[in-house]
Short mmCIF file of N, CA and C in Angstrom, two decimals:
data_model
loop_
_atom_site.label_atom_id
_atom_site.label_comp_id
_atom_site.label_asym_id
_atom_site.label_seq_id
_atom_site.Cartn_x
_atom_site.Cartn_y
_atom_site.Cartn_z
N UNK L 1 6.09 -6.33 -12.39
CA UNK L 1 6.12 -4.98 -11.85
C UNK L 1 4.68 -4.50 -11.72
N UNK L 2 4.34 -3.97 -10.55
CA UNK L 2 3.00 -3.45 -10.31
C UNK L 2 3.11 -1.99 -9.89
N UNK L 3 2.24 -1.17 -10.43
CA UNK L 3 2.26 0.23 -10.05
C UNK L 3 0.87 0.82 -10.14
N UNK L 4 0.60 1.73 -9.23
CA UNK L 4 -0.64 2.50 -9.23
C UNK L 4 -0.40 3.74 -8.40
N UNK L 5 -1.02 4.82 -8.77
CA UNK L 5 -0.87 6.06 -8.04
C UNK L 5 -2.21 6.77 -8.01
N UNK L 6 -2.54 7.32 -6.86
CA UNK L 6 -3.80 8.04 -6.72
C UNK L 6 -3.60 9.15 -5.69
N UNK L 7 -3.91 10.37 -6.06
CA UNK L 7 -3.78 11.52 -5.17
C UNK L 7 -5.14 12.20 -5.04
N UNK L 8 -5.45 12.65 -3.83
CA UNK L 8 -6.68 13.41 -3.65
C UNK L 8 -6.55 14.32 -2.45
N UNK L 9 -7.41 15.35 -2.43
CA UNK L 9 -7.46 16.30 -1.33
C UNK L 9 -8.83 16.15 -0.67
N UNK L 10 -8.79 16.04 0.66
CA UNK L 10 -10.04 15.90 1.41
C UNK L 10 -10.17 17.09 2.34
N UNK L 11 -11.34 17.72 2.34
CA UNK L 11 -11.60 18.83 3.25
C UNK L 11 -12.08 18.30 4.60
N UNK L 12 -11.39 18.70 5.64
CA UNK L 12 -11.73 18.36 7.02
C UNK L 12 -12.05 19.65 7.75
N UNK L 13 -12.60 19.55 8.94
CA UNK L 13 -12.89 20.75 9.74
C UNK L 13 -11.63 21.56 10.01
N UNK L 14 -10.49 20.89 10.17
CA UNK L 14 -9.24 21.54 10.51
C UNK L 14 -8.52 22.15 9.30
N UNK L 15 -8.90 21.74 8.09
CA UNK L 15 -8.26 22.21 6.87
C UNK L 15 -8.23 21.10 5.83
N UNK L 16 -7.38 21.26 4.82
CA UNK L 16 -7.27 20.27 3.75
C UNK L 16 -6.21 19.22 4.09
N UNK L 17 -6.49 17.98 3.69
CA UNK L 17 -5.52 16.89 3.84
C UNK L 17 -5.22 16.34 2.45
N UNK L 18 -3.97 16.48 2.03
CA UNK L 18 -3.52 15.94 0.74
C UNK L 18 -3.04 14.52 0.98
N UNK L 19 -3.60 13.57 0.24
CA UNK L 19 -3.22 12.15 0.37
C UNK L 19 -2.67 11.67 -0.95
N UNK L 20 -1.48 11.09 -0.91
CA UNK L 20 -0.82 10.56 -2.12
C UNK L 20 -0.56 9.07 -1.91
N UNK L 21 -1.27 8.24 -2.67
CA UNK L 21 -1.04 6.79 -2.67
C UNK L 21 -0.07 6.47 -3.80
N UNK L 22 1.02 5.81 -3.49
CA UNK L 22 1.97 5.36 -4.51
C UNK L 22 2.26 3.89 -4.26
N UNK L 23 1.63 3.03 -5.05
CA UNK L 23 1.85 1.58 -4.95
C UNK L 23 2.86 1.19 -6.00
N UNK L 24 3.96 0.62 -5.57
CA UNK L 24 4.97 0.10 -6.49
C UNK L 24 5.59 -1.15 -5.88
N UNK L 25 5.61 -2.20 -6.66
CA UNK L 25 6.26 -3.42 -6.20
C UNK L 25 6.70 -4.23 -7.42
N UNK L 26 7.72 -5.01 -7.22
CA UNK L 26 8.16 -5.93 -8.27
C UNK L 26 8.71 -7.17 -7.59
N UNK L 27 8.62 -8.27 -8.31
CA UNK L 27 9.04 -9.49 -7.66
C UNK L 27 9.33 -10.61 -8.62
N UNK L 28 9.58 -11.76 -8.03
CA UNK L 28 9.84 -12.97 -8.79
C UNK L 28 8.91 -14.06 -8.26
N UNK L 29 8.29 -14.77 -9.19
CA UNK L 29 7.35 -15.82 -8.84
C UNK L 29 7.77 -17.14 -9.47
N UNK L 30 7.38 -18.19 -8.80
CA UNK L 30 7.53 -19.53 -9.35
C UNK L 30 6.13 -20.07 -9.56
N UNK L 31 5.85 -20.56 -10.77
CA UNK L 31 4.54 -21.12 -11.10
C UNK L 31 4.63 -22.64 -11.14
N UNK L 32 3.62 -23.28 -10.59
CA UNK L 32 3.49 -24.73 -10.66
C UNK L 32 2.16 -25.03 -11.32
N UNK L 33 2.20 -25.78 -12.40
CA UNK L 33 1.01 -26.19 -13.15
C UNK L 33 0.73 -27.65 -12.77
N UNK L 34 -0.09 -27.91 -11.74
CA UNK L 34 -0.27 -29.28 -11.25
C UNK L 34 -0.88 -30.22 -12.27
N UNK L 35 -1.73 -29.71 -13.17
CA UNK L 35 -2.35 -30.59 -14.15
C UNK L 35 -1.69 -30.48 -15.52
N UNK L 36 -0.66 -29.65 -15.62
CA UNK L 36 0.03 -29.47 -16.89
C UNK L 36 -0.70 -28.52 -17.82
N UNK L 37 -1.85 -28.00 -17.42
CA UNK L 37 -2.63 -27.09 -18.27
C UNK L 37 -2.41 -25.64 -17.89
N UNK L 38 -3.46 -24.87 -18.05
CA UNK L 38 -3.37 -23.44 -17.79
C UNK L 38 -3.48 -23.05 -16.33
N UNK L 39 -4.09 -23.89 -15.48
CA UNK L 39 -4.22 -23.55 -14.07
C UNK L 39 -2.85 -23.63 -13.39
N UNK L 40 -2.56 -22.66 -12.52
CA UNK L 40 -1.27 -22.68 -11.84
C UNK L 40 -1.41 -22.15 -10.42
N UNK L 41 -0.46 -22.55 -9.60
CA UNK L 41 -0.28 -22.03 -8.26
C UNK L 41 1.05 -21.29 -8.27
N UNK L 42 1.05 -20.09 -7.71
CA UNK L 42 2.25 -19.24 -7.75
C UNK L 42 2.70 -18.87 -6.34
N UNK L 43 4.00 -18.74 -6.16
CA UNK L 43 4.57 -18.26 -4.90
C UNK L 43 5.84 -17.48 -5.23
N UNK L 44 6.14 -16.52 -4.37
CA UNK L 44 7.35 -15.75 -4.61
C UNK L 44 7.53 -14.63 -3.61
N UNK L 45 8.44 -13.73 -3.93
CA UNK L 45 8.75 -12.57 -3.09
C UNK L 45 8.65 -11.30 -3.92
N UNK L 46 8.21 -10.23 -3.27
CA UNK L 46 8.13 -8.92 -3.90
C UNK L 46 8.94 -7.90 -3.12
N UNK L 47 9.57 -6.99 -3.83
CA UNK L 47 10.14 -5.78 -3.24
C UNK L 47 8.98 -4.82 -3.15
N UNK L 48 8.60 -4.47 -1.93
CA UNK L 48 7.38 -3.73 -1.68
C UNK L 48 7.69 -2.27 -1.39
N UNK L 49 7.36 -1.39 -2.31
CA UNK L 49 7.56 0.05 -2.11
C UNK L 49 6.23 0.79 -2.01
N UNK L 50 5.20 0.13 -1.49
CA UNK L 50 3.91 0.78 -1.30
C UNK L 50 4.03 1.82 -0.19
N UNK L 51 3.51 3.02 -0.45
CA UNK L 51 3.61 4.11 0.53
C UNK L 51 2.41 5.05 0.37
N UNK L 52 1.99 5.63 1.48
CA UNK L 52 0.94 6.65 1.49
C UNK L 52 1.52 7.87 2.21
N UNK L 53 1.51 9.02 1.53
CA UNK L 53 1.97 10.27 2.13
C UNK L 53 0.78 11.17 2.42
N UNK L 54 0.80 11.80 3.59
CA UNK L 54 -0.27 12.70 4.01
C UNK L 54 0.33 14.05 4.40
N UNK L 55 -0.31 15.13 3.96
CA UNK L 55 0.12 16.47 4.32
C UNK L 55 -1.10 17.30 4.67
N UNK L 56 -1.06 17.95 5.83
CA UNK L 56 -2.18 18.78 6.26
C UNK L 56 -1.90 20.24 6.01
N UNK L 57 -2.86 20.92 5.37
CA UNK L 57 -2.84 22.37 5.21
C UNK L 57 -3.91 22.88 6.17
N UNK L 58 -3.49 23.29 7.37
CA UNK L 58 -4.39 23.48 8.49
C UNK L 58 -4.87 24.92 8.64
N UNK L 59 -6.17 25.06 8.90
CA UNK L 59 -6.77 26.36 9.14
C UNK L 59 -7.22 26.52 10.58
N UNK L 60 -7.39 25.41 11.28
CA UNK L 60 -7.98 25.42 12.62
C UNK L 60 -7.16 24.50 13.53
N UNK L 61 -7.57 24.42 14.79
CA UNK L 61 -6.88 23.54 15.72
C UNK L 61 -7.11 22.08 15.34
N UNK L 62 -6.17 21.23 15.77
CA UNK L 62 -6.24 19.80 15.49
C UNK L 62 -6.27 19.07 16.84
N UNK L 63 -7.17 18.09 16.95
CA UNK L 63 -7.30 17.33 18.19
C UNK L 63 -6.36 16.14 18.13
N UNK L 64 -5.41 16.10 19.07
CA UNK L 64 -4.47 14.99 19.19
C UNK L 64 -4.55 14.47 20.61
N UNK L 65 -4.90 13.21 20.77
CA UNK L 65 -4.98 12.62 22.10
C UNK L 65 -5.98 13.32 23.00
N UNK L 66 -7.04 13.87 22.42
CA UNK L 66 -8.08 14.53 23.20
C UNK L 66 -7.80 15.98 23.53
N UNK L 67 -6.72 16.55 23.01
CA UNK L 67 -6.36 17.94 23.28
C UNK L 67 -6.28 18.68 21.95
N UNK L 68 -6.84 19.89 21.91
CA UNK L 68 -6.77 20.72 20.70
C UNK L 68 -5.46 21.51 20.68
N UNK L 69 -4.78 21.45 19.52
CA UNK L 69 -3.52 22.16 19.35
C UNK L 69 -3.59 23.01 18.08
N UNK L 70 -2.93 24.16 18.12
CA UNK L 70 -2.72 24.96 16.92
C UNK L 70 -1.40 24.48 16.31
N UNK L 71 -1.45 23.96 15.10
CA UNK L 71 -0.27 23.41 14.44
C UNK L 71 0.05 24.21 13.19
N UNK L 72 1.34 24.41 12.94
CA UNK L 72 1.75 25.07 11.70
C UNK L 72 2.04 24.05 10.61
N UNK L 73 2.27 22.78 10.98
CA UNK L 73 2.53 21.74 9.98
C UNK L 73 2.14 20.38 10.56
N UNK L 74 1.64 19.52 9.69
CA UNK L 74 1.32 18.14 10.05
C UNK L 74 1.55 17.28 8.82
N UNK L 75 2.48 16.32 8.92
CA UNK L 75 2.77 15.42 7.81
C UNK L 75 2.86 14.00 8.35
N UNK L 76 2.59 13.04 7.47
CA UNK L 76 2.67 11.65 7.87
C UNK L 76 2.94 10.75 6.69
N UNK L 77 3.36 9.53 7.00
CA UNK L 77 3.64 8.55 5.96
C UNK L 77 3.33 7.16 6.49
N UNK L 78 2.72 6.34 5.64
CA UNK L 78 2.44 4.95 5.96
C UNK L 78 3.29 4.10 5.02
N UNK L 79 4.10 3.21 5.60
CA UNK L 79 4.94 2.31 4.81
C UNK L 79 4.71 0.87 5.26
N UNK L 80 5.27 -0.06 4.50
CA UNK L 80 5.08 -1.47 4.76
C UNK L 80 6.43 -2.18 4.72
N UNK L 81 6.45 -3.46 5.08
CA UNK L 81 7.68 -4.25 5.03
C UNK L 81 8.26 -4.18 3.62
N UNK L 82 9.58 -4.10 3.54
CA UNK L 82 10.25 -3.95 2.25
C UNK L 82 10.19 -5.21 1.40
N UNK L 83 10.21 -6.37 2.04
CA UNK L 83 10.11 -7.65 1.32
C UNK L 83 8.81 -8.31 1.73
N UNK L 84 8.01 -8.70 0.73
CA UNK L 84 6.69 -9.25 1.00
C UNK L 84 6.50 -10.58 0.27
N UNK L 85 6.21 -11.66 0.99
CA UNK L 85 5.90 -12.94 0.35
C UNK L 85 4.55 -12.86 -0.38
N UNK L 86 4.42 -13.66 -1.43
CA UNK L 86 3.20 -13.70 -2.24
C UNK L 86 2.82 -15.16 -2.47
N UNK L 87 1.51 -15.42 -2.43
CA UNK L 87 0.99 -16.73 -2.83
C UNK L 87 -0.32 -16.50 -3.56
N UNK L 88 -0.54 -17.28 -4.61
CA UNK L 88 -1.77 -17.10 -5.37
C UNK L 88 -1.99 -18.23 -6.35
N UNK L 89 -3.04 -18.06 -7.14
CA UNK L 89 -3.33 -19.01 -8.20
C UNK L 89 -3.77 -18.22 -9.43
N UNK L 90 -3.66 -18.86 -10.57
CA UNK L 90 -4.02 -18.16 -11.79
C UNK L 90 -4.32 -19.10 -12.92
N UNK L 91 -4.63 -18.49 -14.05
CA UNK L 91 -4.99 -19.23 -15.25
C UNK L 91 -4.23 -18.63 -16.42
N UNK L 92 -3.77 -19.50 -17.29
CA UNK L 92 -3.02 -19.06 -18.46
C UNK L 92 -1.57 -19.50 -18.35
N UNK L 93 -0.94 -19.64 -19.51
CA UNK L 93 0.45 -20.06 -19.53
C UNK L 93 1.18 -19.27 -20.61
N UNK L 94 2.00 -18.31 -20.17
CA UNK L 94 2.72 -17.45 -21.11
C UNK L 94 3.71 -18.23 -21.96
N UNK L 95 4.11 -19.42 -21.53
CA UNK L 95 5.08 -20.22 -22.27
C UNK L 95 4.43 -21.30 -23.11
N UNK L 96 3.11 -21.29 -23.19
CA UNK L 96 2.39 -22.29 -23.99
C UNK L 96 2.83 -22.18 -25.45
N UNK L 97 3.11 -23.30 -26.07
CA UNK L 97 3.60 -23.30 -27.44
C UNK L 97 2.47 -23.17 -28.46
N UNK L 98 1.23 -23.30 -28.03
CA UNK L 98 0.10 -23.15 -28.95
C UNK L 98 -0.27 -21.68 -29.08
N UNK L 99 -0.14 -21.14 -30.26
CA UNK L 99 -0.48 -19.74 -30.49
C UNK L 99 0.61 -18.79 -30.01
N UNK L 100 0.48 -17.55 -30.40
CA UNK L 100 1.47 -16.55 -30.03
C UNK L 100 0.97 -15.60 -28.93
N UNK L 101 -0.32 -15.35 -28.91
CA UNK L 101 -0.90 -14.41 -27.96
C UNK L 101 -1.55 -15.19 -26.81
N UNK L 102 -1.22 -14.81 -25.58
CA UNK L 102 -1.74 -15.52 -24.42
C UNK L 102 -2.29 -14.53 -23.40
N UNK L 103 -3.41 -14.87 -22.80
CA UNK L 103 -4.04 -14.10 -21.74
C UNK L 103 -3.79 -14.80 -20.41
N UNK L 104 -3.49 -14.05 -19.37
CA UNK L 104 -3.30 -14.62 -18.04
C UNK L 104 -4.08 -13.81 -17.01
N UNK L 105 -4.47 -14.44 -15.95
CA UNK L 105 -5.05 -13.74 -14.81
C UNK L 105 -4.63 -14.44 -13.53
N UNK L 106 -4.45 -13.66 -12.48
CA UNK L 106 -3.98 -14.19 -11.21
C UNK L 106 -4.77 -13.57 -10.06
N UNK L 107 -4.93 -14.37 -9.01
CA UNK L 107 -5.57 -13.95 -7.78
C UNK L 107 -4.67 -14.39 -6.64
N UNK L 108 -4.26 -13.45 -5.79
CA UNK L 108 -3.34 -13.84 -4.73
C UNK L 108 -3.35 -12.90 -3.55
N UNK L 109 -2.43 -13.16 -2.64
CA UNK L 109 -2.28 -12.37 -1.43
C UNK L 109 -0.83 -11.97 -1.25
N UNK L 110 -0.61 -10.70 -0.99
CA UNK L 110 0.72 -10.16 -0.69
C UNK L 110 0.77 -9.91 0.81
N UNK L 111 1.68 -10.59 1.48
CA UNK L 111 1.81 -10.47 2.93
C UNK L 111 2.81 -9.36 3.23
N UNK L 112 2.30 -8.11 3.29
CA UNK L 112 3.17 -6.95 3.37
C UNK L 112 3.48 -6.48 4.79
N UNK L 113 3.05 -7.22 5.80
CA UNK L 113 3.37 -6.88 7.18
C UNK L 113 2.51 -5.74 7.70
N UNK L 114 2.65 -5.49 8.99
CA UNK L 114 1.87 -4.44 9.62
C UNK L 114 2.34 -3.07 9.12
N UNK L 115 1.39 -2.21 8.76
CA UNK L 115 1.76 -0.88 8.32
C UNK L 115 2.49 -0.11 9.42
N UNK L 116 3.48 0.66 9.01
CA UNK L 116 4.23 1.51 9.94
C UNK L 116 3.87 2.96 9.63
N UNK L 117 3.46 3.68 10.66
CA UNK L 117 3.05 5.08 10.50
C UNK L 117 4.10 5.97 11.13
N UNK L 118 4.53 6.96 10.38
CA UNK L 118 5.47 7.96 10.87
C UNK L 118 4.80 9.31 10.65
N UNK L 119 4.78 10.14 11.67
CA UNK L 119 4.13 11.45 11.54
C UNK L 119 4.90 12.48 12.35
N UNK L 120 4.78 13.72 11.91
CA UNK L 120 5.36 14.82 12.68
C UNK L 120 4.41 16.01 12.61
N UNK L 121 4.37 16.74 13.71
CA UNK L 121 3.54 17.93 13.80
C UNK L 121 4.37 19.04 14.43
N UNK L 122 4.20 20.24 13.92
CA UNK L 122 4.90 21.39 14.46
C UNK L 122 3.90 22.29 15.13
N UNK L 123 4.08 22.50 16.42
CA UNK L 123 3.18 23.35 17.19
C UNK L 123 3.39 24.81 16.83
N UNK L 124 2.30 25.56 16.77
CA UNK L 124 2.40 27.01 16.54
C UNK L 124 2.96 27.71 17.77
N UNK L 125 2.89 27.03 18.92
CA UNK L 125 3.44 27.57 20.17
C UNK L 125 4.62 26.67 20.55
N UNK L 126 5.84 27.16 20.37
CA UNK L 126 7.03 26.32 20.53
C UNK L 126 7.15 25.69 21.91
N UNK L 127 6.66 26.34 22.95
CA UNK L 127 6.76 25.77 24.30
C UNK L 127 5.88 24.54 24.47
N UNK L 128 4.92 24.30 23.56
CA UNK L 128 4.03 23.13 23.63
C UNK L 128 4.50 21.97 22.75
N UNK L 129 5.66 22.10 22.09
CA UNK L 129 6.10 21.08 21.14
C UNK L 129 6.23 19.71 21.79
N UNK L 130 6.76 19.62 23.00
CA UNK L 130 6.89 18.33 23.68
C UNK L 130 5.54 17.67 23.94
N UNK L 131 4.55 18.45 24.32
CA UNK L 131 3.20 17.93 24.56
C UNK L 131 2.58 17.46 23.25
N UNK L 132 2.79 18.23 22.18
CA UNK L 132 2.28 17.85 20.85
C UNK L 132 2.91 16.53 20.41
N UNK L 133 4.21 16.38 20.61
CA UNK L 133 4.90 15.14 20.22
C UNK L 133 4.32 13.93 20.96
N UNK L 134 4.07 14.08 22.26
CA UNK L 134 3.50 12.99 23.05
C UNK L 134 2.09 12.64 22.58
N UNK L 135 1.27 13.65 22.33
CA UNK L 135 -0.10 13.42 21.88
C UNK L 135 -0.11 12.79 20.49
N UNK L 136 0.80 13.22 19.62
CA UNK L 136 0.87 12.64 18.28
C UNK L 136 1.31 11.18 18.33
N UNK L 137 2.21 10.85 19.24
CA UNK L 137 2.64 9.45 19.37
C UNK L 137 1.46 8.55 19.74
N UNK L 138 0.57 9.03 20.58
CA UNK L 138 -0.63 8.27 20.94
C UNK L 138 -1.51 8.07 19.71
N UNK L 139 -1.69 9.13 18.92
CA UNK L 139 -2.50 9.04 17.69
C UNK L 139 -1.90 8.06 16.70
N UNK L 140 -0.58 8.10 16.55
CA UNK L 140 0.11 7.20 15.62
C UNK L 140 -0.12 5.74 16.03
N UNK L 141 -0.02 5.45 17.32
CA UNK L 141 -0.28 4.08 17.80
C UNK L 141 -1.70 3.63 17.48
N UNK L 142 -2.66 4.53 17.65
CA UNK L 142 -4.06 4.20 17.35
C UNK L 142 -4.27 3.96 15.85
N UNK L 143 -3.62 4.77 15.03
CA UNK L 143 -3.74 4.60 13.58
C UNK L 143 -3.13 3.27 13.15
N UNK L 144 -1.97 2.93 13.70
CA UNK L 144 -1.35 1.64 13.37
C UNK L 144 -2.26 0.48 13.77
N UNK L 145 -2.92 0.59 14.92
CA UNK L 145 -3.87 -0.44 15.33
C UNK L 145 -5.03 -0.54 14.35
N UNK L 146 -5.53 0.62 13.88
CA UNK L 146 -6.64 0.64 12.93
C UNK L 146 -6.27 0.04 11.58
N UNK L 147 -4.99 0.10 11.22
CA UNK L 147 -4.53 -0.38 9.91
C UNK L 147 -4.03 -1.83 9.93
N UNK L 148 -4.12 -2.51 11.07
CA UNK L 148 -3.61 -3.88 11.15
C UNK L 148 -4.24 -4.82 10.13
N UNK L 149 -5.50 -4.55 9.74
CA UNK L 149 -6.17 -5.41 8.76
C UNK L 149 -5.47 -5.39 7.41
N UNK L 150 -4.63 -4.40 7.18
CA UNK L 150 -4.00 -4.21 5.87
C UNK L 150 -2.69 -4.97 5.75
N UNK L 151 -2.40 -5.89 6.67
CA UNK L 151 -1.17 -6.66 6.60
C UNK L 151 -1.16 -7.61 5.42
N UNK L 152 -2.35 -8.04 5.01
CA UNK L 152 -2.49 -8.92 3.84
C UNK L 152 -3.21 -8.12 2.77
N UNK L 153 -2.56 -7.98 1.63
CA UNK L 153 -3.07 -7.15 0.54
C UNK L 153 -3.54 -8.05 -0.60
N UNK L 154 -4.84 -8.00 -0.95
CA UNK L 154 -5.32 -8.83 -2.06
C UNK L 154 -4.80 -8.31 -3.40
N UNK L 155 -4.44 -9.24 -4.28
CA UNK L 155 -3.88 -8.88 -5.57
C UNK L 155 -4.68 -9.57 -6.68
N UNK L 156 -5.08 -8.80 -7.68
CA UNK L 156 -5.71 -9.33 -8.89
C UNK L 156 -4.94 -8.74 -10.06
N UNK L 157 -4.44 -9.60 -10.92
CA UNK L 157 -3.69 -9.12 -12.09
C UNK L 157 -4.21 -9.80 -13.35
N UNK L 158 -4.13 -9.08 -14.43
CA UNK L 158 -4.42 -9.64 -15.75
C UNK L 158 -3.24 -9.30 -16.64
N UNK L 159 -2.99 -10.14 -17.61
CA UNK L 159 -1.85 -9.88 -18.48
C UNK L 159 -2.01 -10.48 -19.86
N UNK L 160 -1.25 -9.94 -20.76
CA UNK L 160 -1.14 -10.44 -22.12
C UNK L 160 0.32 -10.70 -22.41
N UNK L 161 0.59 -11.76 -23.09
CA UNK L 161 1.96 -12.03 -23.53
C UNK L 161 1.92 -12.41 -25.01
N UNK L 162 3.00 -12.10 -25.67
CA UNK L 162 3.13 -12.43 -27.08
C UNK L 162 4.45 -13.15 -27.29
N UNK L 163 4.42 -14.29 -27.94
CA UNK L 163 5.62 -15.06 -28.20
C UNK L 163 6.02 -14.83 -29.65
N UNK L 164 7.25 -14.39 -29.88
CA UNK L 164 7.75 -14.14 -31.24
C UNK L 164 8.20 -15.41 -31.91
#
């Protein structure tokens, strides 16, 4: 099970942007110890619940698709594929019969797929809502293109195990 959470507020010209990172995943791995020692190669699948939530508290107009709009609300979310393959290598053997306390470390890659961005904006002028939706769709496509590098997520883990 992996988890991490980080929240922060960033001041932009248009207002404050609240960003909430919530990384959560769990999975099952198979380890292969080719030399019979502590070195191992691991592969498996993870249930990937990594998500980023964004909320804008806007004071000024927001530029979407090259047009400035007055918005009363702007929210977004970045999600990833629900099932993510993993491959990596590591050192240590939690099942080693020598000693009770064992240290492990792993280095790998989680193939979480292309990020999916979902966003909605509410125009302060209701007659412009259709134009705002079209402009936001263009922005969402550009953001997804910018995030393509994040399809492969590097993973570094350390662990301790104790055998009773």
